[in-house]
């Protein structure tokens, strides 16, 4: 066990507030610049309008920052909340935290939904949401102790560097006898040296007697955490039961919890087997439907795709319960036991690896041309240990590899590393360099948007080509789905508030495979309700997977199978049972609309949030190169002839690429128009005054931002 030396610098006792119907109605504010600790009441009107979770985070952040605040300014806040439904044991996916900050990658609010026990422990200790701000002079550890009812700040005088060692050491340090009472949030050295650092949220795996981890990955939240010199935030709490949330209707809560858990344990083995293989079940599905990113999203499938899918990981994952919250029936947080890395500081040691999940397999595997499960697991392990987002790591390295193969960068630029697709050891070397802030990795760690600028300015690369193949939007790297043949998913990425992350709108299957949304209006409607439901999970402290990754057996027979309406009704019952606020399925959409539109206006406040920022690189829409077109020539030729009525007889491949591009870019702009109209936004993508009034978010400061952008 790694040794630590913490010097207590402040201790504030507090009188804990019991949770009532899912809420404590209190927030905790810690400024690490001056070590001030403040506990505040949450107003009833804010509770009613912003619900909890992501809503509370955004409200606190709005008042913490100005329109000119940068990610590394001390006033930039990191806010962590769960929600009124967070912490119900046994309810599938009921242990989530939602983290927000101003992103180093995008300059706008970023949010990440993450498992582990921290969110519930923090709430039961007395706080619906915590806000961290300032910048400490030296490494700081924060303890929220819900057993002894104290908030403590420590200077870390001796502490492990990586997230794995640190989380384990702090868990045992703060409760050696009952490590299950402790959850740790920490980053790692990679977060200090890149723009896409992640946060690891821990829980104690009693069966394996070890600390386990989930990641708040997207947008560089860990980078902000490290910049503030916060080494860890620790929550400590004791026994958990359904009584902790003091639900309004305990019997109704038991009924809906049992029904949902029973359905999942019955149907998951027949459907995606997530309790056995997690999200790796998606790999062969995506590969079969030409949606698995290969070679920087150039292609959508590969003959070797099956060797990095569920059949492989089913044998590699350690057997046992793998829920990242108490009693979650989905239990999809699998890991690999006694894994021996081939490189880096853990070389030849036996370690436990949490993951990989689909995004890591696709991003750090197929998208890099790496079809070796061992390498993917090793990249996964080091990204977690270093505090690096595997999605941004994978998409950034994929961009570098295509730039290398196309001659945009050379060995002179990479420090002599051959970064061709499939070069697995140099991909690992880049991960180590990023974490250490050394070599070519320092450039890769800045993310795709900044790499495009550097490659053009310093290396003479072609700016138009880099713009087409650099898979980022709003500054955030794409998550790992091919969208060329799904206009709805192109919109799901380009119109997402924080950037191209699938958790806001995952429409690719509903659009491409099931053809549930053939018209612009259908797509626009889906791009309204789908993000609203996903937002609602973030307001309440819930996981998104149980909603539509496991579906009722009669779901296809319902009027709107895409919505999985039986589950939506259960979520409404769940909310009503805990909070006493009676809602139906349609109310979940309305509740989310207020927060969703508020976040769009928050983007506007920070200088973003208009039509020009809702773009995607052309590769997300169609083939950039002749090679891409010719790999799917029959498909594209048919579309040009039958969909667009073009005579292509005399066209060479380059002319066909240009013709298809013109049509697809036009379609994307039309989709924007349809979505803006459905959402109640103007043609520039800004919510109208009528919309904010309808939603009850017409606060003076909101109207002021709209007015400054010509909306009155």
XYZ file of C-alpha atoms in Angstrom:
712
model
C 0.000 0.000 0.000
C 1.350 3.414 -0.979
C 2.214 5.741 1.898
C 0.552 9.117 2.238
C 1.175 12.100 4.461
C -1.694 14.536 4.919
C -1.524 17.688 7.015
C -4.914 18.872 8.234
C -5.310 22.611 7.608
C -9.002 23.097 8.290
C -11.848 21.258 9.983
C -15.420 22.519 9.938
C -18.030 20.522 11.880
C -21.563 20.746 10.572
C -25.021 19.681 11.608
C -26.181 17.154 9.008
C -29.528 17.672 7.329
C -31.578 14.563 6.759
C -32.585 13.860 3.214
C -36.283 14.470 2.695
C -37.999 13.074 -0.388
C -34.702 12.846 -2.244
C -33.288 16.255 -1.285
C -31.178 17.831 1.441
C -31.858 21.323 0.021
C -28.280 22.307 0.845
C -25.174 23.005 -1.222
C -21.545 22.890 -0.128
C -19.071 25.499 -1.429
C -15.316 25.105 -1.017
C -12.815 27.678 -2.211
C -9.333 26.170 -2.191
C -7.668 29.568 -2.735
C -8.601 30.776 0.736
C -9.870 27.506 2.256
C -13.314 28.977 2.883
C -16.122 26.480 3.398
C -19.732 27.574 3.126
C -23.043 25.714 3.349
C -26.032 27.328 1.624
C -29.748 26.680 1.332
C -31.158 25.829 -2.094
C -34.204 27.920 -2.882
C -37.492 26.139 -3.542
C -37.936 27.868 -6.914
C -34.525 26.570 -8.045
C -35.386 23.095 -6.837
C -38.656 23.114 -8.787
C -37.100 24.450 -11.973
C -33.653 22.810 -12.066
C -34.616 19.495 -10.362
C -31.107 18.489 -9.204
C -28.006 16.894 -10.696
C -26.906 18.661 -13.842
C -29.507 21.368 -13.279
C -28.026 22.336 -9.917
C -24.507 22.179 -11.356
C -25.327 24.570 -14.184
C -27.160 27.007 -11.928
C -24.213 27.269 -9.541
C -21.716 27.534 -12.396
C -23.712 30.287 -14.105
C -23.283 32.456 -11.021
C -19.654 31.475 -10.460
C -18.302 32.512 -13.880
C -18.534 35.467 -16.224
C -18.671 35.380 -19.998
C -14.907 35.867 -20.137
C -13.932 33.155 -17.634
C -11.400 30.704 -19.009
C -11.094 27.111 -17.906
C -7.942 27.823 -15.913
C -9.224 30.918 -14.106
C -9.658 30.385 -10.351
C -13.351 31.350 -10.525
C -14.093 28.466 -12.869
C -16.109 26.055 -10.753
C -16.305 22.279 -10.701
C -19.751 21.236 -9.531
C -20.717 17.691 -8.568
C -24.282 16.604 -7.870
C -26.364 13.478 -7.927
C -30.100 14.128 -7.896
C -33.279 13.362 -6.008
C -33.352 9.748 -7.246
C -29.641 9.124 -6.774
C -28.665 6.656 -4.080
C -31.653 4.306 -4.152
C -30.077 0.851 -3.720
C -31.346 -1.801 -6.090
C -32.767 0.642 -8.628
C -30.944 0.016 -11.926
C -28.362 2.735 -12.505
C -29.241 4.698 -9.372
C -25.760 5.759 -8.238
C -24.712 8.408 -10.716
C -22.939 11.731 -10.213
C -23.018 14.564 -12.726
C -19.948 16.788 -12.966
C -19.705 20.130 -14.758
C -17.095 22.815 -15.403
C -15.906 25.163 -18.148
C -14.056 22.866 -20.519
C -10.417 23.334 -21.557
C -11.340 21.857 -24.938
C -14.491 23.834 -25.740
C -14.468 26.943 -23.536
C -18.118 26.229 -22.702
C -19.902 24.217 -19.982
C -19.126 20.500 -20.138
C -20.976 17.819 -18.220
C -20.172 14.188 -17.569
C -22.355 11.468 -16.057
C -20.360 8.988 -13.971
C -20.898 5.976 -11.735
C -19.292 5.057 -8.431
C -20.527 5.819 -4.929
C -19.449 9.434 -4.531
C -22.708 11.120 -5.561
C -24.958 9.237 -3.146
C -22.413 9.378 -0.295
C -22.012 13.119 -0.746
C -25.785 13.592 -0.732
C -26.424 11.444 2.327
C -23.627 13.321 4.079
C -25.866 16.376 3.679
C -25.325 18.041 0.301
C -27.290 17.888 -2.935
C -24.442 19.577 -4.797
C -20.887 20.708 -4.090
C -19.022 23.556 -5.765
C -15.232 23.645 -5.899
C -13.514 26.868 -6.911
C -10.258 28.769 -6.545
C -6.744 27.405 -6.963
C -4.745 26.023 -4.065
C -1.118 26.924 -3.475
C -0.214 23.307 -2.879
C -1.754 19.880 -3.401
C -5.016 19.614 -1.458
C -7.296 16.775 -0.388
C -10.900 17.435 0.649
C -12.869 15.119 2.946
C -16.662 15.259 3.288
C -17.250 13.007 6.261
C -20.901 12.083 6.691
C -20.129 9.797 9.619
C -18.242 12.276 11.810
C -20.073 15.262 10.229
C -17.005 17.292 9.374
C -15.549 18.928 6.285
C -11.766 18.741 6.327
C -9.050 20.164 4.110
C -5.563 18.677 4.003
C -2.303 19.615 2.380
C -0.869 16.552 0.699
C 2.779 16.467 1.656
C 3.406 12.953 0.389
C 0.957 11.274 -1.937
C 0.951 8.750 -4.830
C 0.930 10.172 -8.330
C -1.494 8.016 -10.266
C -5.217 7.626 -9.712
C -5.159 3.909 -8.877
C -2.618 4.165 -6.082
C -4.051 7.387 -4.712
C -7.669 6.223 -4.551
C -6.710 2.982 -2.857
C -4.416 4.726 -0.353
C -7.033 7.336 0.568
C -9.774 4.724 0.895
C -7.795 2.808 3.489
C -6.469 5.957 5.121
C -9.913 7.363 5.881
C -11.607 4.080 6.876
C -9.284 1.118 7.216
C -11.882 -1.103 8.878
C -14.765 -0.297 6.528
C -13.349 0.769 3.159
C -16.835 0.406 1.669
C -17.729 3.643 3.465
C -15.353 5.664 1.250
C -15.555 6.989 -2.302
C -12.727 8.993 -3.861
C -12.675 11.401 -6.789
C -9.253 12.029 -8.288
C -7.510 12.713 -11.584
C -3.873 11.852 -12.324
C -0.671 13.096 -13.974
C -2.215 12.956 -17.430
C -4.837 15.460 -16.345
C -2.042 17.857 -15.405
C -0.399 17.629 -18.831
C -3.288 17.415 -21.319
C -6.549 19.191 -22.067
C -8.655 16.036 -21.788
C -7.995 14.841 -18.268
C -10.736 12.738 -16.706
C -11.869 12.130 -13.137
C -11.941 8.676 -11.562
C -14.876 8.040 -9.180
C -14.312 5.040 -6.930
C -16.299 2.409 -5.114
C -15.247 -0.492 -2.934
C -15.752 -3.891 -4.540
C -16.440 -6.033 -1.473
C -16.300 -9.296 -3.406
C -12.841 -8.629 -4.798
C -11.756 -6.528 -1.798
C -10.413 -3.718 -3.945
C -11.149 -0.190 -5.088
C -12.884 0.052 -8.485
C -13.373 3.026 -10.792
C -15.697 4.766 -13.225
C -14.723 7.862 -15.163
C -16.175 11.314 -15.720
C -14.354 11.391 -19.006
C -15.447 14.084 -21.334
C -14.201 17.588 -21.889
C -11.200 17.856 -19.578
C -12.906 18.097 -16.199
C -9.916 16.305 -14.691
C -7.630 18.939 -16.221
C -9.514 21.680 -14.359
C -9.387 19.588 -11.168
C -5.594 19.212 -11.489
C -5.151 22.889 -12.327
C -6.819 23.761 -9.031
C -4.255 21.531 -7.273
C -7.039 19.394 -5.872
C -5.614 15.912 -5.610
C -8.787 14.264 -4.357
C -12.265 14.821 -2.973
C -13.343 12.058 -0.611
C -16.858 11.278 0.624
C -17.432 9.012 3.622
C -20.759 7.581 4.665
C -22.169 4.511 6.369
C -25.078 2.145 5.792
C -27.287 2.670 2.733
C -30.920 1.608 2.408
C -34.064 2.820 0.666
C -34.820 4.830 3.781
C -31.863 7.157 3.197
C -33.795 9.162 0.607
C -36.861 9.371 2.882
C -39.174 8.724 -0.089
C -42.663 10.187 -0.151
C -44.167 6.764 -0.915
C -41.879 3.916 0.238
C -44.197 1.147 -0.973
C -44.511 2.632 -4.464
C -40.725 2.950 -4.572
C -40.271 -0.703 -3.626
C -42.803 -1.762 -6.248
C -41.192 0.056 -9.181
C -37.660 -0.880 -8.080
C -38.491 -4.585 -7.886
C -40.356 -4.561 -11.201
C -37.508 -2.892 -13.070
C -34.772 -5.031 -11.504
C -36.745 -8.220 -12.206
C -37.273 -7.290 -15.841
C -33.568 -6.649 -16.352
C -32.419 -9.882 -14.710
C -34.951 -11.758 -16.852
C -34.319 -10.059 -20.202
C -30.657 -9.055 -20.188
C -29.420 -12.653 -20.613
C -31.686 -12.924 -23.702
C -30.751 -9.555 -25.182
C -27.366 -7.836 -24.816
C -25.920 -9.833 -21.881
C -24.579 -6.657 -20.314
C -24.155 -8.343 -16.933
C -21.722 -10.683 -18.671
C -20.011 -8.618 -21.398
C -20.970 -5.010 -20.638
C -21.066 -2.631 -23.582
C -18.608 -4.747 -25.605
C -21.727 -6.387 -27.076
C -21.925 -3.297 -29.294
C -18.671 -4.018 -31.148
C -19.945 -6.775 -33.484
C -23.274 -4.986 -33.927
C -21.572 -1.772 -35.007
C -19.152 -3.709 -37.213
C -21.999 -5.593 -38.934
C -23.895 -2.365 -39.655
C -20.880 -0.385 -40.896
C -20.904 1.882 -37.842
C -17.658 0.854 -36.109
C -15.012 3.574 -36.597
C -11.931 2.281 -38.388
C -8.843 4.365 -39.296
C -10.005 7.747 -37.999
C -13.668 7.188 -38.934
C -12.669 6.530 -42.555
C -14.416 3.154 -42.657
C -17.234 1.557 -40.677
C -16.196 -2.076 -40.459
C -13.170 -4.355 -40.574
C -12.737 -8.119 -41.017
C -10.877 -8.309 -37.699
C -13.583 -6.409 -35.802
C -14.894 -9.604 -34.230
C -11.625 -10.280 -32.383
C -12.096 -7.189 -30.199
C -15.768 -7.770 -29.428
C -17.859 -9.516 -26.830
C -16.694 -13.042 -27.649
C -13.157 -12.098 -26.666
C -13.980 -10.025 -23.599
C -16.446 -12.572 -22.263
C -13.418 -14.789 -21.614
C -11.161 -11.980 -20.385
C -13.504 -10.321 -17.907
C -13.246 -11.486 -14.322
C -16.372 -13.300 -13.174
C -18.440 -11.794 -10.376
C -20.872 -8.959 -9.625
C -19.854 -5.782 -11.453
C -22.345 -3.092 -10.544
C -20.966 0.410 -9.955
C -23.868 1.017 -7.574
C -25.365 -1.135 -4.838
C -27.562 -3.855 -6.290
C -27.753 -2.510 -9.859
C -29.173 -5.356 -11.964
C -27.411 -4.212 -15.143
C -24.006 -4.825 -13.506
C -22.056 -3.823 -16.616
C -18.819 -2.493 -15.045
C -16.549 -5.386 -15.895
C -12.806 -5.665 -15.485
C -9.769 -7.782 -16.253
C -7.949 -9.425 -13.345
C -4.200 -10.096 -13.151
C -3.418 -8.206 -16.324
C 0.287 -7.607 -17.042
C 1.125 -4.424 -19.005
C 3.965 -4.663 -21.505
C 5.023 -1.033 -21.119
C 5.154 1.846 -18.666
C 5.571 2.032 -14.887
C 3.428 -1.075 -14.265
C 5.311 -3.216 -16.796
C 5.221 -6.928 -15.869
C 3.146 -6.272 -12.741
C -0.269 -7.816 -12.210
C -3.029 -5.211 -12.140
C -6.820 -5.084 -12.223
C -8.209 -3.105 -15.183
C -11.661 -1.530 -15.008
C -12.966 -2.010 -18.526
C -12.771 -1.748 -21.422
C -16.172 -0.535 -22.528
C -17.318 -0.114 -26.127
C -16.055 3.458 -26.513
C -12.542 2.455 -25.464
C -12.518 -0.660 -27.632
C -13.624 1.328 -30.678
C -11.639 4.508 -30.011
C -8.369 2.936 -28.866
C -8.785 -0.188 -30.977
C -10.449 -0.242 -34.379
C -10.184 3.513 -34.926
C -6.396 3.174 -34.568
C -6.272 0.041 -36.694
C -5.425 -1.957 -33.565
C -7.214 -5.295 -33.384
C -5.468 -6.680 -30.340
C -7.418 -6.971 -27.095
C -4.285 -6.887 -24.917
C -3.180 -3.520 -26.321
C -6.644 -2.042 -25.895
C -6.756 -3.205 -22.277
C -3.317 -1.698 -21.630
C -4.308 1.661 -23.145
C -7.484 1.525 -21.035
C -5.487 0.833 -17.869
C -2.992 3.628 -18.347
C -5.619 6.170 -19.371
C -7.426 5.507 -16.097
C -4.238 5.516 -14.022
C -3.069 8.740 -15.655
C -6.506 10.365 -15.664
C -7.042 10.558 -19.451
C -10.325 10.367 -21.352
C -10.105 7.264 -23.554
C -12.471 8.769 -26.144
C -10.399 11.902 -26.681
C -7.194 9.839 -26.532
C -8.435 7.434 -29.213
C -9.896 10.058 -31.536
C -6.826 12.302 -31.173
C -4.345 9.516 -31.931
C -6.496 8.367 -34.876
C -6.304 11.894 -36.304
C -2.512 11.885 -35.858
C -2.211 8.508 -37.566
C -4.135 9.636 -40.630
C -2.103 12.843 -40.774
C 1.055 10.711 -40.635
C -0.055 8.273 -43.322
C -1.225 11.082 -45.628
C 2.046 13.002 -45.274
C 0.631 15.933 -43.339
C 3.165 15.228 -40.588
C 6.425 13.284 -40.730
C 8.957 11.482 -38.564
C 10.642 14.827 -38.017
C 7.498 16.093 -36.294
C 6.722 12.961 -34.261
C 10.159 12.583 -32.718
C 10.965 9.651 -34.983
C 7.861 7.625 -34.146
C 6.143 5.767 -36.977
C 2.483 6.563 -36.268
C 0.920 4.498 -39.025
C -2.429 2.858 -38.287
C -1.966 -0.321 -36.306
C 1.320 0.666 -34.660
C 0.251 -0.391 -31.202
C 3.486 0.203 -29.297
C 3.847 3.749 -30.555
C 0.188 4.387 -29.690
C 1.032 3.297 -26.143
C 4.156 5.459 -26.192
C 1.986 8.469 -27.057
C -0.220 7.728 -24.036
C 2.827 7.694 -21.760
C 4.182 10.884 -23.347
C 0.865 12.654 -22.878
C 0.787 11.725 -19.207
C 4.357 12.882 -18.683
C 4.004 16.076 -20.725
C 6.909 15.038 -22.943
C 7.721 14.690 -26.626
C 5.164 14.697 -29.402
C 2.580 13.641 -26.810
C 2.451 17.210 -25.507
C 0.951 18.255 -28.845
C -1.465 15.324 -29.068
C -2.642 16.045 -25.533
C -3.983 19.415 -26.645
C -6.756 17.704 -28.606
C -7.798 17.627 -32.248
C -8.853 21.263 -32.596
C -5.527 22.645 -31.404
C -3.561 20.006 -33.287
C -5.150 21.194 -36.520
C -3.880 24.704 -35.814
C -0.381 23.496 -34.874
C -0.024 21.143 -37.843
C -0.991 23.914 -40.265
C 1.039 26.675 -38.619
C 4.179 24.744 -37.719
C 4.244 21.744 -40.064
C 2.719 23.165 -43.262
C -0.265 20.786 -43.312
C -3.278 21.325 -45.604
C -5.897 23.218 -43.522
C -8.882 22.110 -45.621
C -7.973 18.434 -45.433
C -7.376 18.655 -41.676
C -10.714 20.380 -41.207
C -12.454 17.548 -43.056
C -10.798 14.696 -41.148
C -10.332 16.258 -37.707
C -13.120 14.560 -35.796
C -14.112 17.258 -33.333
C -17.019 19.641 -32.979
C -17.104 22.578 -30.590
C -13.573 21.458 -29.657
C -14.670 18.075 -28.246
C -13.463 14.874 -29.875
C -16.122 12.599 -31.397
C -17.273 9.567 -29.488
C -16.999 6.329 -31.389
C -19.815 5.929 -33.913
C -19.741 6.263 -37.695
C -22.401 8.734 -38.770
C -21.960 8.975 -42.542
C -25.250 7.173 -43.240
C -27.284 8.631 -40.372
C -28.302 12.247 -40.807
C -30.096 12.108 -37.454
C -26.901 11.050 -35.658
C -24.947 13.750 -37.472
C -27.418 16.152 -35.885
C -27.137 14.295 -32.599
C -23.427 15.059 -32.572
C -23.356 18.509 -34.179
C -26.301 19.898 -32.225
C -25.278 18.415 -28.871
C -24.749 21.220 -26.383
C -21.350 20.086 -25.144
C -20.055 18.609 -28.372
C -20.195 15.227 -30.151
C -20.950 12.842 -27.316
C -23.455 10.017 -27.793
C -25.038 10.374 -24.354
C -27.128 13.326 -25.549
C -28.583 11.777 -28.704
C -27.831 8.198 -29.764
C -30.066 7.923 -32.817
C -27.863 6.003 -35.194
C -29.686 2.668 -34.874
C -33.167 4.162 -34.770
C -32.388 6.120 -37.927
C -30.128 3.840 -39.993
C -31.264 0.378 -39.070
C -34.902 0.704 -38.001
C -35.761 3.718 -40.205
C -38.032 5.118 -37.481
C -37.460 8.695 -38.685
C -37.557 8.956 -42.499
C -38.443 12.690 -42.737
C -36.759 15.858 -41.501
C -39.684 16.386 -39.156
C -39.276 12.854 -37.724
C -35.573 13.446 -37.188
C -36.190 16.857 -35.622
C -38.762 15.367 -33.268
C -36.310 12.662 -32.200
C -33.621 15.309 -31.728
C -36.027 16.970 -29.333
C -37.291 14.170 -27.122
C -34.183 11.974 -27.045
C -31.856 14.639 -25.588
C -34.599 15.616 -23.156
C -34.875 12.103 -21.744
C -31.109 11.776 -21.529
C -30.968 15.183 -19.799
C -33.580 13.997 -17.303
C -31.356 11.114 -16.194
C -28.619 13.676 -15.548
C -31.000 15.793 -13.473
C -32.011 12.898 -11.268
C -28.755 10.990 -10.728
C -29.464 8.014 -12.970
C -27.662 5.917 -15.583
C -28.938 6.056 -19.162
C -28.282 2.392 -20.029
C -31.287 0.651 -18.408
C -33.754 2.857 -20.308
C -33.136 1.561 -23.838
C -30.305 -0.988 -23.775
C -32.652 -3.577 -22.258
C -36.214 -3.342 -23.557
C -39.542 -5.007 -22.696
C -40.423 -8.021 -24.809
C -43.490 -6.299 -26.252
C -41.734 -2.992 -26.923
C -41.969 -3.306 -30.719
C -45.741 -3.492 -30.442
C -46.051 -0.116 -28.729
C -46.974 3.089 -30.562
C -43.501 4.606 -30.117
C -40.976 1.786 -29.664
C -38.006 4.170 -29.891
C -39.045 5.800 -26.615
C -39.374 2.508 -24.675
C -42.422 4.102 -23.133
C -42.946 1.414 -20.472
C -39.608 2.371 -18.952
C -40.327 6.083 -19.236
C -43.561 5.478 -17.299
C -41.582 3.605 -14.640
C -39.176 6.528 -14.348
C -42.125 8.876 -13.843
C -43.444 6.549 -11.116
C -39.957 6.445 -9.565
C -39.731 10.247 -9.447
C -43.225 10.541 -7.973
C -42.560 7.885 -5.322
C -39.376 9.545 -4.077
C -40.204 13.255 -4.368
C -43.975 13.262 -3.872
C -44.217 15.414 -6.989
C -46.710 13.612 -9.224
C -45.486 13.471 -12.805
C -46.239 11.518 -15.969
C -44.018 10.553 -18.922
C -44.590 13.819 -20.788
C -43.577 15.825 -17.725
C -40.070 14.394 -17.901
C -39.592 16.115 -21.271
C -40.831 19.457 -19.958
C -38.663 19.243 -16.839
C -35.602 18.697 -18.992
C -36.436 21.417 -21.524
C -35.890 24.141 -18.961
C -32.390 22.947 -18.083
C -31.496 22.097 -21.695
C -32.405 25.557 -22.942
C -30.658 27.138 -19.964
C -27.476 25.285 -20.931
C -27.787 26.502 -24.528
C -28.001 30.062 -23.251
C -25.058 29.360 -20.920
C -23.079 28.434 -24.043
C -24.204 31.744 -25.537
C -23.003 33.575 -22.439
C -19.564 32.024 -22.939
C -19.387 33.143 -26.587
C -20.761 30.031 -28.271
C -24.253 28.567 -28.718
C -25.108 29.726 -32.238
C -25.547 28.051 -35.612
C -21.902 28.381 -36.622
C -20.910 26.209 -33.651
C -23.291 23.378 -34.584
C -21.049 22.143 -37.387
C -19.384 18.772 -37.863
C -16.349 17.864 -39.992
C -17.330 16.580 -43.396
C -16.119 13.059 -42.631
C -19.052 12.797 -40.223
C -21.349 13.410 -43.222
C -19.672 11.519 -46.052
C -16.498 10.302 -47.773
C -13.640 12.811 -47.818
C -11.198 10.842 -49.972
C -11.478 8.834 -53.165
C -10.435 5.770 -51.162
C -13.406 6.189 -48.833
C -15.831 6.598 -51.709
C -14.519 3.600 -53.613
C -14.712 1.400 -50.512
C -18.495 1.854 -50.604
C -18.847 2.758 -54.306
C -22.046 0.817 -54.935
C -23.770 2.530 -52.013
C -22.717 6.024 -52.986
C -23.332 5.553 -56.712
C -26.843 4.336 -55.977
C -27.554 7.361 -53.780
C -26.336 9.804 -56.415
C -28.491 8.155 -59.057
C -31.633 7.204 -57.138
C -31.807 9.640 -54.234
C -30.529 12.722 -56.027
C -31.421 11.842 -59.656
C -27.936 12.499 -61.024
C -26.376 11.107 -64.194
C -22.951 9.928 -63.030
C -21.902 8.123 -66.206
C -19.171 10.584 -67.111
C -18.051 11.304 -63.527
C -14.752 10.108 -62.100
C -14.473 9.348 -58.386
C -13.330 12.841 -57.447
C -16.347 14.379 -59.175
C -18.656 11.931 -57.408
C -17.126 12.814 -54.033
C -17.766 16.506 -54.698
C -21.332 15.925 -55.927
C -22.245 13.794 -52.904
C -20.691 16.341 -50.581
C -22.780 19.163 -51.974
C -25.994 17.215 -51.379
C -25.111 15.974 -47.917
C -23.990 19.356 -46.633
C -27.255 20.807 -47.900
C -29.213 18.098 -46.068
C -27.397 18.850 -42.820
C -28.258 22.545 -42.987
C -31.909 21.675 -43.621
C -31.836 19.396 -40.592
C -30.528 22.258 -38.466
C -33.471 24.396 -39.564
C -35.978 21.680 -38.681
C -34.414 21.021 -35.253
C -34.184 24.711 -34.366
C -37.847 25.166 -35.208
C -38.880 22.141 -33.138
C -36.853 23.290 -30.146
C -38.265 26.803 -30.227
C -35.013 28.421 -31.332
C -34.483 31.055 -33.984
C -32.675 30.411 -37.275
C -29.347 31.144 -35.588
C -29.934 28.409 -33.003
C -30.791 30.702 -30.074
C -33.824 30.047 -27.840
C -36.469 32.690 -28.357
C -37.882 34.870 -25.598
C -41.189 33.062 -26.000
C -39.435 29.734 -25.369
C -37.639 30.839 -22.191
C -40.858 32.363 -20.882
C -42.795 29.170 -21.603
C -40.181 27.207 -19.681
C -40.029 29.640 -16.775
C -36.330 30.446 -17.153
C -36.856 34.074 -18.148
C -34.590 35.280 -15.356
C -33.238 38.806 -15.842
C -29.703 37.549 -16.410
C -30.955 35.084 -19.034
C -32.899 37.762 -20.888
C -29.830 39.994 -20.744
C -27.726 37.366 -22.553
C -30.441 36.929 -25.177
C -30.706 40.661 -25.689
C -26.935 40.964 -26.118
C -27.272 38.455 -28.954
C -30.126 40.284 -30.663
C -32.987 38.207 -29.266
C -35.695 40.353 -27.679
